CSV table of C-alpha atoms in Angstrom, one decimal:
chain,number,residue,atom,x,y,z
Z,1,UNK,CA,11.3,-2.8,13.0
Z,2,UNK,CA,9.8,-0.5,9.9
Z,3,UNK,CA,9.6,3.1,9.6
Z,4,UNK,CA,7.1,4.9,9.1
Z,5,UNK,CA,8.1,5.6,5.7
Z,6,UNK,CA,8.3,1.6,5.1
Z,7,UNK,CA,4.7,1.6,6.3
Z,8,UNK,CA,3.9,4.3,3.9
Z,9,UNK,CA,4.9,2.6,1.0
Z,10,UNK,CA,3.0,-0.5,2.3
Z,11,UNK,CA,0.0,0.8,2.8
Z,12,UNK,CA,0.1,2.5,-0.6
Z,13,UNK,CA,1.2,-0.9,-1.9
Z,14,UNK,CA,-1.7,-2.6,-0.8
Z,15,UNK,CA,-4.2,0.2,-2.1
Z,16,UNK,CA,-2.3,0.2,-5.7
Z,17,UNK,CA,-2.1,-4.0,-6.2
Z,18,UNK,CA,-4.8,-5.3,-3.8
Z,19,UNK,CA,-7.8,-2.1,-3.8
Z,20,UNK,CA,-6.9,-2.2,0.0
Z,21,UNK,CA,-7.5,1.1,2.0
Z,22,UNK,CA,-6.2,-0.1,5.3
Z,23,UNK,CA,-4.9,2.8,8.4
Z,24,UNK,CA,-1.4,2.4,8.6
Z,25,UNK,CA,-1.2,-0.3,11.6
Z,26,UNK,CA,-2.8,-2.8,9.3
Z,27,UNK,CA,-0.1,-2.1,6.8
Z,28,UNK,CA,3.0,-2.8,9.0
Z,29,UNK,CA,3.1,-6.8,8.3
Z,30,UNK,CA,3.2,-6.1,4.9
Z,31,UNK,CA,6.1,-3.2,5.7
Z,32,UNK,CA,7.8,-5.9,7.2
Z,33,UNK,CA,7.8,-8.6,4.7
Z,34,UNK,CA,8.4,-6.2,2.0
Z,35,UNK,CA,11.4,-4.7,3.9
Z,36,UNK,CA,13.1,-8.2,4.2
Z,37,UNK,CA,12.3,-9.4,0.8
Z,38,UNK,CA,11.1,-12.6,2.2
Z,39,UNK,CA,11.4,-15.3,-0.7
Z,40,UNK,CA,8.8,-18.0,0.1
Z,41,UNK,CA,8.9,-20.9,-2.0
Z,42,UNK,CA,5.5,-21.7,-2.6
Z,43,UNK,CA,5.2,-24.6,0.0
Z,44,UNK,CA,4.5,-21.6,2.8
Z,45,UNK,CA,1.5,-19.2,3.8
Z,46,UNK,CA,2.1,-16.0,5.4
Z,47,UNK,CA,-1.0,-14.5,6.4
Z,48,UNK,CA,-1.1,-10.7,7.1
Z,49,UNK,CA,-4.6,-9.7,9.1
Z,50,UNK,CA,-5.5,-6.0,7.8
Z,51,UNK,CA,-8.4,-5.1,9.9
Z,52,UNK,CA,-8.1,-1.6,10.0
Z,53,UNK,CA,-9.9,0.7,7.4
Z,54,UNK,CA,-8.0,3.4,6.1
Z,55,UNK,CA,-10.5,5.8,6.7
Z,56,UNK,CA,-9.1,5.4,10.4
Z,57,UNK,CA,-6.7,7.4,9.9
Z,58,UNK,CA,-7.3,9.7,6.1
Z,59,UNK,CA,-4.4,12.4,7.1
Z,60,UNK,CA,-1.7,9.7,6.9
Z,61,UNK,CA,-2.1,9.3,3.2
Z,62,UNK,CA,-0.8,13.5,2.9
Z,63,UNK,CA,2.6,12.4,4.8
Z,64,UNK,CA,3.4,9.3,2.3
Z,65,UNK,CA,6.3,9.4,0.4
Z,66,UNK,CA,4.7,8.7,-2.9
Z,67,UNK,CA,2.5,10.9,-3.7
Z,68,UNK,CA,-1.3,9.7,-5.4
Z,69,UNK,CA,-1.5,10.1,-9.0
Z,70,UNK,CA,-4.4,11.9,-10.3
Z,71,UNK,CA,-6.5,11.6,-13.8
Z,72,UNK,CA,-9.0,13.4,-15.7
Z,73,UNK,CA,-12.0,11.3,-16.1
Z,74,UNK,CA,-11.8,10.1,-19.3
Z,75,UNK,CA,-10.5,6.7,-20.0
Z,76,UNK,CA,-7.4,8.5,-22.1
Z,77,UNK,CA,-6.4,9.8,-19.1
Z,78,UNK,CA,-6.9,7.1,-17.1
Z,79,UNK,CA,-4.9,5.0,-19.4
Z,80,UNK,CA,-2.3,7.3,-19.6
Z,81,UNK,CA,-1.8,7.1,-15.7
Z,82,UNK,CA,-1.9,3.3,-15.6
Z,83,UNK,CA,0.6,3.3,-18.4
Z,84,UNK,CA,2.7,5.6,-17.0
């Protein structure tokens, strides 16, 4: 099992490396695989289905753990963010 924390983190995962917005539920394979540090070896495929749009379920986002980073917009702040 994952918490709800775990899928969290996941779904914010997936929006941060993949441009993913997906509700929570969708993010809970990836909460999974992440939470047993599964260590493939290139010869298998894991296929996580993420059919549900985060926009499901937009309130879920203000209970993460991490909280969204925010930017002026001007490409010196955006950089800045990105960079860290």
């Amino acid at each position: 099992t994952v918490s709800d924390d775990e899928i969290l983190e996941a779904q914010q995962y997936l929006a941060r490396t993949e441009g993913l917005f997906v509700e929570p539920a969708s993010a809970v394979p990836i909460a999974f695989l992440r939470q047993k540090r599964l260590k493939l070896d290139g010869l298998q495929t894991v296929v996580c289905v993420t059919t549900g749009h985060g926009l499901k379920d937009p309130d879920a986002l203000s209970k993460a753990p991490v909280k969204m980073q925010q930017a002026k917009p001007t490409l010196d702040a955006i950089r800045k963010v990105l960079d860290g």
